[in-house]
Short mmCIF file of C-alpha atoms in Angstrom, two decimals:
data_model
loop_
_atom_site.label_atom_id
_atom_site.label_comp_id
_atom_site.label_asym_id
_atom_site.label_seq_id
_atom_site.Cartn_x
_atom_site.Cartn_y
_atom_site.Cartn_z
CA MET A 1 149.33 35.36 -130.01
CA ASP A 2 147.33 34.74 -126.91
CA HIS A 3 149.19 32.47 -124.51
CA ARG A 4 146.72 32.49 -121.66
CA PRO A 5 145.64 28.98 -120.63
CA GLN A 6 142.01 29.85 -121.36
CA ALA A 7 142.91 30.01 -125.02
CA TRP A 8 144.84 26.73 -125.21
CA GLY A 9 143.69 24.23 -127.74
CA ARG A 10 141.32 26.69 -129.39
CA PRO A 11 141.31 27.81 -133.00
CA ARG A 12 143.08 31.17 -133.20
CA ASP A 13 140.60 33.98 -133.34
CA ASP A 14 142.83 36.12 -135.57
CA ILE A 15 142.83 33.39 -138.19
CA TYR A 16 139.53 31.57 -137.82
CA GLY A 17 137.40 34.34 -136.32
CA ALA A 18 135.75 34.26 -132.96
CA TYR A 19 134.64 30.77 -131.97
CA ASP A 20 130.90 30.39 -131.67
CA ALA A 21 130.70 29.17 -128.12
CA SER A 22 126.94 28.98 -128.15
CA TYR A 23 127.20 25.37 -129.33
CA LEU A 24 128.90 24.41 -126.09
CA GLN A 25 126.68 26.41 -123.80
CA THR A 26 125.99 24.60 -120.55
CA SER A 27 124.15 27.46 -118.87
CA GLY A 28 120.93 28.98 -120.09
CA PRO A 29 117.63 27.20 -120.56
CA LYS A 30 117.59 23.42 -120.76
CA THR A 31 117.17 22.18 -124.28
CA ALA A 32 115.53 18.91 -125.22
CA THR A 33 114.94 17.04 -128.48
CA GLN A 34 113.32 19.67 -130.66
CA SER A 35 113.20 17.57 -133.79
CA PRO A 36 113.87 13.95 -134.70
CA VAL A 37 117.24 13.05 -136.28
CA VAL A 38 117.52 9.39 -137.32
CA THR A 39 114.01 8.27 -138.14
CA GLY A 40 112.00 5.20 -138.97
CA THR A 41 109.02 5.49 -141.32
CA SER A 42 105.59 3.81 -141.16
CA VAL A 43 104.45 1.04 -138.85
CA ILE A 44 101.25 -0.75 -139.85
CA ALA A 45 99.05 -3.23 -138.00
CA ILE A 46 95.68 -4.95 -138.32
CA LYS A 47 93.50 -7.07 -136.05
CA PHE A 48 92.18 -10.49 -137.07
CA LYS A 49 90.05 -13.29 -135.60
CA ASP A 50 92.42 -14.27 -132.81
CA GLY A 51 95.18 -11.70 -132.70
CA ILE A 52 97.00 -8.95 -134.54
CA VAL A 53 99.61 -8.61 -137.31
CA MET A 54 102.13 -5.75 -137.26
CA ALA A 55 104.88 -4.79 -139.70
CA ALA A 56 107.58 -2.15 -140.16
CA ASP A 57 110.55 -1.98 -142.51
CA ASN A 58 114.15 -2.28 -141.29
CA LEU A 59 115.34 1.19 -142.34
CA ALA A 60 116.53 4.08 -140.19
CA SER A 61 116.87 7.23 -142.30
CA TYR A 62 119.03 10.28 -141.67
CA GLY A 63 116.93 12.86 -143.45
CA SER A 64 116.73 11.57 -147.01
CA LEU A 65 119.80 9.34 -146.56
CA ALA A 66 119.07 5.63 -146.04
CA ARG A 67 121.53 5.54 -143.11
CA PHE A 68 120.99 2.20 -141.28
CA THR A 69 119.43 -0.62 -143.28
CA ASP A 70 119.20 -3.29 -140.59
CA VAL A 71 117.33 -1.64 -137.74
CA LYS A 72 114.58 -3.68 -136.13
CA ARG A 73 111.66 -1.45 -135.25
CA LEU A 74 109.29 -4.08 -133.83
CA ARG A 75 109.97 -5.18 -130.25
CA THR A 76 108.29 -7.90 -128.25
CA PHE A 77 107.23 -7.43 -124.65
CA LEU A 78 106.99 -10.41 -122.25
CA ASP A 79 106.18 -12.64 -125.25
CA THR A 80 102.58 -11.36 -125.03
CA SER A 81 102.68 -8.04 -126.86
CA VAL A 82 104.54 -6.35 -129.68
CA VAL A 83 105.48 -2.67 -129.87
CA GLY A 84 106.22 -0.93 -133.19
CA PHE A 85 108.07 2.37 -133.32
CA GLY A 86 107.92 5.13 -135.91
CA GLY A 87 109.89 8.37 -135.58
CA ASP A 88 113.20 8.99 -133.81
CA VAL A 89 115.36 5.87 -133.51
CA SER A 90 117.38 6.98 -130.48
CA ASP A 91 114.16 7.67 -128.57
CA MET A 92 113.02 4.20 -129.65
CA GLN A 93 116.20 2.68 -128.24
CA PHE A 94 115.68 4.57 -124.98
CA LEU A 95 112.13 3.24 -124.74
CA ASP A 96 113.33 -0.24 -125.63
CA ARG A 97 115.83 -0.24 -122.76
CA HIS A 98 113.10 1.06 -120.46
CA LEU A 99 110.62 -1.60 -121.53
CA LYS A 100 113.21 -4.36 -121.21
CA GLU A 101 113.80 -3.34 -117.61
CA LEU A 102 110.05 -3.26 -117.02
CA ALA A 103 109.67 -6.71 -118.56
CA ILE A 104 112.36 -8.16 -116.30
CA ASP A 105 110.67 -6.70 -113.20
CA GLU A 106 107.35 -8.06 -114.39
CA ALA A 107 108.78 -11.51 -115.08
CA TYR A 108 110.18 -11.67 -111.53
CA GLU A 109 106.97 -10.53 -109.89
CA HIS A 110 104.71 -12.82 -111.83
CA ASN A 111 106.93 -15.84 -112.04
CA ASP A 112 104.15 -18.39 -111.42
CA ASP A 113 102.03 -16.80 -114.06
CA GLN A 114 104.69 -17.20 -116.70
CA GLN A 115 105.21 -20.78 -115.56
CA GLN A 116 101.56 -21.51 -116.12
CA GLN A 117 101.67 -20.14 -119.62
CA ASP A 118 104.62 -22.35 -120.39
CA ASP A 119 103.06 -25.45 -118.84
CA ASP A 120 99.57 -25.48 -120.20
CA ASP A 121 97.74 -23.21 -122.55
CA SER A 122 94.29 -23.81 -121.08
CA HIS A 123 95.54 -22.76 -117.64
CA HIS A 124 95.59 -19.01 -118.04
CA LYS A 125 92.07 -18.96 -119.41
CA SER A 126 90.63 -20.01 -116.06
CA THR A 127 93.09 -17.87 -114.06
CA PRO A 128 93.35 -14.48 -115.73
CA GLY A 129 96.99 -13.43 -115.98
CA THR A 130 98.22 -10.71 -113.70
CA ALA A 131 101.28 -9.88 -115.76
CA LEU A 132 101.06 -6.79 -117.97
CA ASN A 133 98.98 -7.39 -121.10
CA ALA A 134 99.00 -5.27 -124.24
CA ALA A 135 96.27 -2.93 -122.94
CA ASN A 136 98.22 -2.33 -119.72
CA LEU A 137 101.42 -1.74 -121.66
CA HIS A 138 99.68 0.74 -123.95
CA LYS A 139 98.31 2.68 -120.97
CA TYR A 140 101.77 2.71 -119.43
CA LEU A 141 103.34 4.08 -122.62
CA GLN A 142 100.59 6.68 -122.96
CA LYS A 143 101.24 7.99 -119.45
CA LEU A 144 104.98 8.02 -120.15
CA MET A 145 104.62 9.92 -123.44
CA TYR A 146 102.11 12.40 -121.97
CA ARG A 147 104.40 13.06 -119.00
CA ARG A 148 107.30 13.74 -121.35
CA ARG A 149 105.25 16.16 -123.46
CA ASN A 150 104.21 17.98 -120.24
CA ASP A 151 107.93 18.35 -119.43
CA PHE A 152 108.51 19.74 -122.95
CA ASP A 153 110.96 16.87 -123.48
CA PRO A 154 109.00 14.61 -125.83
CA LEU A 155 110.02 11.19 -127.07
CA TRP A 156 109.66 11.77 -130.82
CA ASN A 157 107.79 8.60 -131.73
CA GLN A 158 104.47 7.31 -132.81
CA ILE A 159 104.02 3.88 -131.29
CA LEU A 160 101.69 0.99 -132.07
CA VAL A 161 101.01 -1.59 -129.36
CA GLY A 162 99.46 -4.92 -130.32
CA GLY A 163 98.51 -8.05 -128.40
CA LEU A 164 95.61 -9.30 -126.29
CA ASP A 165 93.68 -7.36 -123.63
CA ALA A 166 92.50 -8.53 -120.19
CA ALA A 167 89.55 -10.36 -121.78
CA ARG A 168 92.07 -12.03 -124.14
CA LYS A 169 90.53 -10.28 -127.15
CA PRO A 170 92.77 -8.83 -129.89
CA PHE A 171 94.05 -5.41 -128.85
CA LEU A 172 95.61 -2.75 -131.04
CA ALA A 173 96.30 0.86 -130.06
CA SER A 174 98.51 3.81 -130.83
CA VAL A 175 100.20 6.56 -128.83
CA ASP A 176 102.18 9.53 -130.16
CA LEU A 177 104.70 12.07 -128.91
CA ARG A 178 101.95 14.20 -127.34
CA GLY A 179 100.39 11.32 -125.45
CA THR A 180 97.34 11.09 -127.72
CA ALA A 181 96.11 7.51 -127.58
CA PHE A 182 93.47 5.72 -129.62
CA THR A 183 92.46 2.28 -130.86
CA SER A 184 91.12 1.04 -134.17
CA PRO A 185 90.72 -2.31 -136.01
CA SER A 186 93.67 -1.25 -138.20
CA LEU A 187 96.34 1.37 -137.52
CA ALA A 188 99.22 2.95 -139.39
CA THR A 189 101.77 5.63 -138.56
CA GLY A 190 103.42 8.20 -140.84
CA PHE A 191 102.92 7.68 -144.58
CA GLY A 192 101.08 4.48 -143.77
CA ALA A 193 98.15 6.54 -142.47
CA ALA A 194 97.64 7.84 -146.00
CA LEU A 195 98.73 4.84 -148.08
CA ALA A 196 98.13 1.66 -146.06
CA GLN A 197 95.18 2.58 -143.86
CA PRO A 198 92.65 2.86 -146.76
CA ILE A 199 93.69 -0.62 -147.96
CA MET A 200 93.46 -2.16 -144.50
CA ARG A 201 90.08 -0.52 -143.85
CA ARG A 202 88.72 -2.32 -146.93
CA TYR A 203 89.23 -5.58 -145.02
CA ALA A 204 88.63 -4.44 -141.44
CA ALA A 205 86.41 -1.37 -141.33
CA THR A 206 84.93 -2.42 -137.98
CA ASP A 207 85.87 -4.78 -135.16
CA GLU A 208 83.21 -7.18 -136.48
CA ASP A 209 84.94 -7.27 -139.88
CA ALA A 210 88.30 -7.82 -138.19
CA ALA A 211 86.83 -10.71 -136.16
CA ARG A 212 86.03 -12.46 -139.45
CA LEU A 213 89.56 -12.15 -140.87
CA THR A 214 91.76 -15.22 -140.72
CA ARG A 215 95.41 -15.03 -139.82
CA GLU A 216 96.45 -15.76 -143.41
CA GLN A 217 94.20 -13.02 -144.78
CA ALA A 218 95.55 -10.49 -142.27
CA VAL A 219 99.17 -11.36 -143.07
CA ASP A 220 98.45 -11.04 -146.81
CA VAL A 221 96.84 -7.62 -146.37
CA VAL A 222 99.78 -6.35 -144.31
CA LYS A 223 102.32 -7.67 -146.83
CA GLU A 224 100.40 -6.01 -149.66
CA CYS A 225 100.44 -2.73 -147.73
CA MET A 226 104.20 -2.98 -147.14
CA LYS A 227 104.59 -3.33 -150.91
CA VAL A 228 102.46 -0.25 -151.62
CA LEU A 229 104.50 1.67 -149.04
CA PHE A 230 107.76 0.61 -150.67
CA TYR A 231 106.45 1.73 -154.07
CA ARG A 232 105.53 5.22 -152.93
CA ASP A 233 107.34 6.07 -149.66
CA ALA A 234 110.85 7.24 -150.59
CA ARG A 235 112.09 6.64 -147.02
CA SER A 236 111.21 2.95 -147.00
CA LEU A 237 112.95 -0.36 -147.61
CA ASP A 238 112.05 -3.72 -149.15
CA ARG A 239 113.35 -5.57 -146.07
CA TYR A 240 110.95 -5.57 -143.18
CA SER A 241 109.88 -7.17 -139.91
CA ILE A 242 106.50 -8.75 -139.38
CA ALA A 243 104.97 -9.95 -136.12
CA VAL A 244 101.89 -12.03 -135.39
CA VAL A 245 100.47 -12.04 -131.86
CA THR A 246 97.95 -14.65 -130.75
CA LYS A 247 97.19 -16.30 -127.43
CA ASP A 248 100.06 -18.67 -128.18
CA GLY A 249 102.55 -15.81 -128.03
CA VAL A 250 104.47 -13.62 -130.45
CA GLU A 251 105.93 -14.85 -133.72
CA LEU A 252 108.38 -12.23 -134.93
CA SER A 253 110.24 -12.49 -138.21
CA GLU A 254 112.81 -9.72 -138.62
CA ASP A 255 114.25 -10.35 -142.06
CA GLU A 256 111.43 -10.56 -144.57
CA GLN A 257 111.91 -9.58 -148.19
CA LEU A 258 109.13 -7.96 -150.26
CA GLU A 259 107.86 -10.50 -152.79
CA ARG A 260 106.18 -10.24 -156.19
CA GLN A 261 107.01 -6.61 -156.83
CA SER A 262 105.91 -5.12 -160.10
CA TRP A 263 107.21 -1.75 -161.20
CA ALA A 264 105.21 -1.82 -164.43
CA PHE A 265 103.10 1.07 -163.14
CA ALA A 266 106.21 3.27 -163.17
CA GLU A 267 106.14 3.24 -166.98
CA ARG A 268 102.86 5.08 -166.98
CA ILE A 269 103.91 7.87 -164.62
CA ARG A 270 104.22 11.14 -166.52
CA GLY A 271 105.25 14.60 -165.47
CA TYR A 272 108.51 13.84 -163.65
CA GLY A 273 111.95 13.04 -165.04
CA THR A 274 113.13 13.48 -168.60
CA GLN A 275 110.40 12.00 -170.77
CA THR A 276 108.51 14.33 -173.08
CA VAL A 277 104.92 13.24 -172.72
CA MET B 1 142.65 41.84 -135.01
CA ALA B 2 141.91 44.73 -132.74
CA ALA B 3 139.35 42.58 -131.05
CA MET B 4 142.12 40.47 -129.55
CA PHE B 5 143.36 43.34 -127.48
CA SER B 6 139.98 44.62 -126.52
CA GLN B 7 139.49 45.37 -122.86
CA ASN B 8 136.27 43.46 -123.02
CA PRO B 9 137.42 39.87 -123.52
CA LEU B 10 134.02 38.49 -122.69
CA MET B 11 132.55 39.88 -125.86
CA ASN B 12 135.41 39.79 -128.33
CA GLY B 13 138.77 38.29 -127.40
CA PRO B 14 139.41 34.64 -126.56
CA ASN B 15 136.75 33.78 -124.06
CA TYR B 16 137.66 32.87 -120.52
CA SER B 17 135.25 30.00 -120.41
CA PHE B 18 132.30 28.77 -122.34
CA ASN B 19 130.13 29.11 -119.29
CA ASP B 20 130.86 32.76 -118.79
CA SER B 21 130.45 33.98 -122.30
CA PRO B 22 127.19 35.77 -122.81
CA ARG B 23 124.85 34.49 -125.48
CA THR B 24 125.21 36.38 -128.69
CA SER B 25 122.26 36.71 -130.97
CA ALA B 26 121.45 33.66 -133.06
CA PRO B 27 123.57 33.19 -136.21
CA GLU B 28 122.22 34.28 -139.56
CA GLY B 29 119.52 32.03 -140.94
CA ALA B 30 119.14 30.12 -137.68
CA ARG B 31 115.70 28.73 -137.15
CA GLU B 32 114.17 27.64 -133.93
CA HIS B 33 112.13 24.48 -134.12
CA ARG B 34 109.98 24.41 -131.04
CA PHE B 35 107.91 21.46 -129.98
CA ASP B 36 104.20 22.26 -130.08
CA PRO B 37 102.59 20.36 -127.22
CA TYR B 38 99.05 20.86 -128.55
CA THR B 39 96.96 19.54 -131.43
CA ASP B 40 93.26 19.63 -132.21
CA ASN B 41 91.65 16.23 -132.57
CA GLY B 42 88.33 17.61 -133.86
CA GLY B 43 84.90 16.28 -132.97
CA SER B 44 81.92 17.91 -131.37
CA THR B 45 79.88 17.62 -128.18
CA LEU B 46 76.45 18.72 -127.06
CA ALA B 47 74.45 18.83 -123.81
CA ILE B 48 70.83 19.73 -123.12
CA ALA B 49 69.15 19.92 -119.71
CA GLY B 50 65.52 18.91 -119.36
CA ALA B 51 63.06 19.14 -116.46
CA ASP B 52 64.13 15.86 -114.86
CA PHE B 53 66.90 14.61 -117.14
CA THR B 54 70.07 15.69 -118.93
CA ILE B 55 71.19 14.43 -122.32
CA MET B 56 74.87 14.58 -123.24
CA ALA B 57 76.11 13.67 -126.71
CA GLY B 58 79.30 13.57 -128.74
CA ASP B 59 80.53 12.10 -132.00
CA THR B 60 83.16 9.34 -131.85
CA ARG B 61 85.57 10.44 -134.58
CA LEU B 62 89.20 11.26 -133.70
CA THR B 63 91.11 13.20 -136.34
CA SER B 64 94.52 14.69 -136.89
CA GLY B 65 94.55 17.05 -139.83
CA TYR B 66 92.74 15.40 -142.73
CA SER B 67 93.29 11.88 -141.33
CA ILE B 68 90.81 9.89 -139.30
CA ASN B 69 92.78 8.29 -136.48
CA SER B 70 89.87 6.37 -135.04
CA ARG B 71 86.19 5.98 -135.81
CA HIS B 72 85.34 4.97 -132.26
CA HIS B 73 86.92 7.19 -129.64
CA PRO B 74 84.31 8.23 -127.05
CA LYS B 75 84.23 11.80 -125.73
CA LEU B 76 81.68 11.12 -122.99
CA PHE B 77 82.75 9.73 -119.63
CA LYS B 78 80.84 8.70 -116.54
CA ILE B 79 82.48 10.32 -113.54
CA GLY B 80 82.81 9.38 -109.88
CA GLY B 81 81.40 5.84 -109.72
CA THR B 82 82.60 3.51 -106.99
CA THR B 83 84.44 1.20 -109.38
CA ALA B 84 86.20 1.37 -112.71
CA ASP B 85 83.09 0.29 -114.63
CA GLN B 86 81.28 3.45 -113.28
CA LYS B 87 78.04 1.49 -112.78
CA ASP B 88 76.77 3.80 -110.00
CA ALA B 89 78.01 7.08 -111.47
CA THR B 90 75.62 10.05 -111.54
CA ILE B 91 77.66 12.63 -113.46
CA VAL B 92 78.85 12.71 -117.07
CA LEU B 93 81.80 14.70 -118.42
CA SER B 94 82.31 15.45 -122.10
CA VAL B 95 85.64 16.71 -123.41
CA VAL B 96 86.60 17.90 -126.87
CA GLY B 97 89.70 19.58 -128.24
CA PHE B 98 93.11 17.99 -127.61
CA ALA B 99 92.35 14.34 -126.83
CA ALA B 100 95.36 13.68 -124.56
CA ASP B 101 94.54 16.66 -122.34
CA GLY B 102 90.89 15.65 -122.35
CA GLU B 103 91.73 12.19 -121.10
CA ALA B 104 94.10 13.55 -118.46
CA LEU B 105 91.39 15.96 -117.28
CA LYS B 106 88.80 13.19 -117.10
CA GLU B 107 91.09 10.98 -115.06
CA ARG B 108 91.93 13.81 -112.63
CA LEU B 109 88.26 14.65 -112.06
CA ASP B 110 87.27 10.99 -111.74
CA ALA B 111 89.98 10.33 -109.16
CA ILE B 112 88.90 13.39 -107.14
CA CYS B 113 85.22 12.38 -107.24
CA LYS B 114 86.12 8.83 -106.16
CA MET B 115 88.15 10.20 -103.22
CA TYR B 116 85.21 12.42 -102.25
CA ARG B 117 82.83 9.44 -102.28
CA TYR B 118 85.26 7.39 -100.20
CA ARG B 119 85.78 10.14 -97.60
CA HIS B 120 82.19 11.38 -97.30
CA GLY B 121 80.27 8.19 -98.00
CA LYS B 122 78.10 9.86 -100.65
CA PRO B 123 78.51 10.83 -104.28
CA MET B 124 79.55 14.38 -105.14
CA SER B 125 76.75 16.74 -106.18
CA VAL B 126 76.97 18.17 -109.72
CA LYS B 127 77.29 21.66 -108.25
CA ALA B 128 80.32 20.69 -106.15
CA CYS B 129 81.83 18.68 -108.99
CA ALA B 130 81.33 21.63 -111.35
CA GLN B 131 83.18 24.01 -109.03
CA ARG B 132 85.98 21.47 -108.54
CA LEU B 133 86.36 21.01 -112.31
CA SER B 134 86.75 24.77 -112.69
CA THR B 135 89.51 24.74 -110.05
CA ILE B 136 91.33 21.87 -111.78
CA LEU B 137 91.27 23.75 -115.09
CA TYR B 138 92.39 27.03 -113.54
CA GLN B 139 95.27 25.33 -111.72
CA LYS B 140 96.78 24.87 -115.16
CA ARG B 141 96.07 28.48 -116.19
CA PHE B 142 99.53 28.99 -117.68
CA PHE B 143 99.83 25.59 -119.41
CA PRO B 144 96.15 24.91 -119.93
CA TYR B 145 94.34 21.68 -120.68
CA TYR B 146 93.28 22.41 -124.25
CA ALA B 147 89.84 20.90 -123.76
CA TYR B 148 86.33 22.27 -123.85
CA ALA B 149 84.50 20.47 -121.07
CA ILE B 150 80.80 20.11 -120.39
CA LEU B 151 79.53 18.53 -117.18
CA GLY B 152 76.02 17.11 -116.92
CA GLY B 153 73.88 15.63 -114.16
CA LEU B 154 70.87 16.26 -111.94
CA ASP B 155 70.91 19.05 -109.33
CA GLU B 156 69.74 18.80 -105.70
CA GLU B 157 66.10 19.28 -106.80
CA GLY B 158 66.36 16.58 -109.44
CA LYS B 159 66.35 19.04 -112.35
CA GLY B 160 68.69 18.61 -115.31
CA ALA B 161 71.96 20.53 -114.93
CA VAL B 162 74.53 21.41 -117.59
CA TYR B 163 77.74 23.24 -116.77
CA SER B 164 79.99 24.43 -119.60
CA TYR B 165 83.65 25.47 -119.42
CA ASP B 166 86.39 27.17 -121.36
CA PRO B 167 89.92 25.67 -121.27
CA VAL B 168 91.03 27.78 -118.29
CA GLY B 169 88.06 27.14 -116.04
CA SER B 170 85.47 29.89 -116.62
CA TYR B 171 82.12 28.19 -116.23
CA GLU B 172 78.39 28.73 -115.98
CA ARG B 173 75.25 26.66 -115.64
CA GLU B 174 73.17 26.64 -118.80
CA GLN B 175 70.14 25.05 -120.38
CA CYS B 176 72.14 23.79 -123.32
CA ARG B 177 75.61 24.03 -124.84
CA ALA B 178 77.49 22.77 -127.89
CA GLY B 179 81.28 22.38 -127.83
CA GLY B 180 84.12 21.58 -130.20
CA ALA B 181 84.62 21.75 -133.95
CA ALA B 182 80.98 22.15 -134.93
CA ALA B 183 79.93 24.27 -131.93
CA SER B 184 79.41 27.29 -134.18
CA LEU B 185 77.08 25.21 -136.35
CA ILE B 186 75.08 23.57 -133.57
CA MET B 187 74.79 26.37 -131.00
CA PRO B 188 72.55 28.71 -133.06
CA PHE B 189 70.29 25.75 -133.85
CA LEU B 190 70.03 25.05 -130.12
CA ASP B 191 69.33 28.70 -129.29
CA ASN B 192 66.40 28.53 -131.64
CA GLN B 193 65.08 25.08 -130.80
CA VAL B 194 65.73 24.86 -127.04
CA ASN B 195 65.51 28.46 -125.89
CA PHE B 196 63.11 29.48 -128.71
CA LYS B 197 65.28 32.48 -129.66
CA ASN B 198 63.93 34.55 -132.58
CA GLN B 199 60.57 32.82 -132.35
CA TYR B 200 57.64 35.22 -132.05
CA ILE B 201 53.91 34.79 -131.86
CA PRO B 202 52.43 35.94 -135.20
CA ASN B 203 50.22 39.06 -135.10
CA SER B 204 50.91 39.64 -131.38
CA GLY B 205 52.05 43.26 -131.81
CA GLU B 206 52.78 46.19 -134.10
CA GLY B 207 55.65 45.87 -136.60
CA HIS B 208 58.69 44.18 -135.03
CA ALA B 209 57.41 44.55 -131.46
CA LEU B 210 56.12 41.02 -131.36
CA GLN B 211 55.64 38.87 -128.32
CA GLU B 212 58.28 36.16 -127.82
CA ARG B 213 57.22 32.55 -127.92
CA GLU B 214 56.98 31.29 -124.35
CA ARG B 215 59.67 28.80 -123.27
CA ARG B 216 58.63 25.37 -122.06
CA PRO B 217 60.72 22.43 -120.90
CA LEU B 218 61.28 19.88 -123.65
CA SER B 219 60.44 16.20 -123.26
CA ARG B 220 63.14 13.55 -123.40
CA ASN B 221 61.92 12.37 -126.78
CA GLU B 222 62.01 15.88 -128.25
CA VAL B 223 65.55 16.41 -126.98
CA GLU B 224 66.78 13.10 -128.40
CA VAL B 225 65.42 14.08 -131.82
CA LEU B 226 67.08 17.52 -131.52
CA VAL B 227 70.44 15.92 -130.71
CA LYS B 228 70.26 13.57 -133.69
CA ASP B 229 69.22 16.40 -136.02
CA ALA B 230 72.00 18.64 -134.71
CA PHE B 231 74.65 16.01 -135.38
CA ASP B 232 73.23 14.98 -138.76
CA GLY B 233 73.53 18.64 -139.72
CA ALA B 234 77.05 19.02 -138.35
CA VAL B 235 78.23 15.86 -140.15
CA GLU B 236 77.11 17.31 -143.49
CA ARG B 237 79.02 20.56 -143.02
CA HIS B 238 82.08 19.72 -140.91
CA ILE B 239 84.74 17.22 -141.97
CA GLU B 240 85.95 16.56 -138.42
CA VAL B 241 82.55 15.31 -137.24
CA GLY B 242 81.14 11.87 -138.02
CA ASP B 243 81.39 8.07 -137.66
CA GLY B 244 79.31 7.53 -134.54
CA LEU B 245 77.02 9.33 -132.10
CA GLN B 246 77.38 8.55 -128.43
CA MET B 247 74.52 9.73 -126.20
CA MET B 248 74.13 9.51 -122.44
CA VAL B 249 70.76 10.12 -120.81
CA ILE B 250 71.01 10.97 -117.11
CA THR B 251 67.83 10.42 -115.08
CA LYS B 252 67.13 9.63 -111.43
CA ASP B 253 67.29 5.94 -112.37
CA GLY B 254 70.88 6.18 -113.60
CA ILE B 255 72.74 6.76 -116.85
CA GLU B 256 71.60 5.20 -120.09
CA GLU B 257 74.13 5.01 -122.92
CA ILE B 258 73.07 4.95 -126.57
CA LEU B 259 75.32 4.46 -129.61
CA MET B 260 74.16 5.32 -133.11
CA PRO B 261 75.86 5.41 -136.50
CA LEU B 262 76.70 8.69 -138.25
CA LYS B 263 78.05 9.18 -141.77
CA ARG B 264 81.56 7.73 -142.13
CA ASP B 265 82.62 9.87 -145.12
#
């Protein structure tokens, strides 16, 4: 038996074999997130006449395990923008803390501006707001994500940012873990890019099409897409959050339930399971 | 058991500390999942220099794999104007490859050109800007910007100038250049139609010793048609090219921007 203090509290090598100390290594190269652990699936969003609609379900998966079923993946920013996160949930929470801090700083610096918005809606049309709008926020997040990829320490998310730009037109854009940023009349992350995006593009192929959509139409399209995603994406949930951003602010509902589901199509699926065709 | 009494406790016996123990080789079946900082976002670019103009062009599709991320994501940027709207810019940069690197590169070059204008009270010449762009790219030689850049403008004599780059900063001035996903489709077409390669005057010699067709500068209209034809061809044969065609015509009067539709399939 080894009684040296260095061996105290360790499993005995003669019984358990040599301990693999590499797990506790503190020297050697710095390691960063090399793969996501607890993940959120798709986020989808579409522009309409005077704003945007965004939705994401409330599930955080641990691999194929539905681990946390009440995780809100849409966050508001300064009551002017909404940010939707796909990918790693802990990185999302880090970004959320970061954005909260940023929002507080912004609210202090532009106190009058916020006051104006509260007082009178027509005010901020004549005096363009100086507080961060959705376009500014998106640029900020893009720089942050690109910086982190340059440091080989990426935040494992794909993010959608929705709101109004400096000209108070609907704004919708995406940024991913490599800092790639782009905009489109409709956007979807993860499985949504394959399942929801074709449906949304039927209604808003171009910005002109999107400018003809009413709020009700846009919400209906997004809800329909969430249903399709729940049918086919195995890492999804029937409880979801939906946000609508217009010049009047953000309306966020975090406990929606999928309605009017029909699993009749499942009867016709052949080739899996036990049935003999 | 014998390992316990080994005279080499660092390797075998109870370790003195986790910090001191040398790394043993990775356990059986261990896999290393490394983050890949690069992707290819597809798309294609093209630049042709004329006698007193330069035409730059690029499609506006942004892809990742088989998905279309955006149908309108410009690859052409005016560089070095006084303000953010680039109204008085004289140089155009096109970037294709990894979109995030391309955008970072564009913003670096634009900031440098703006500083030059502020310090010297005049816009940067294309020649100087071209050299500077090469330096910027080479500075990241060992973690390169994965972007194929083309710089276009008018030289000191007012002639069209096109400079093309590889991702680590090798560059040369050329008459024309295609970059990106469909470069291998467009470039041979350009060799033939701009530099008249493989065009010979019939019956001008014995056997294969024919006289080459003489090169002449193309007119703006001819070049615009060439650009459209080149992209219509690329769209048919390359899935990463399509949606929209963005063209910038640089003349002594400024930069004219033209947007046209391409196939969205």
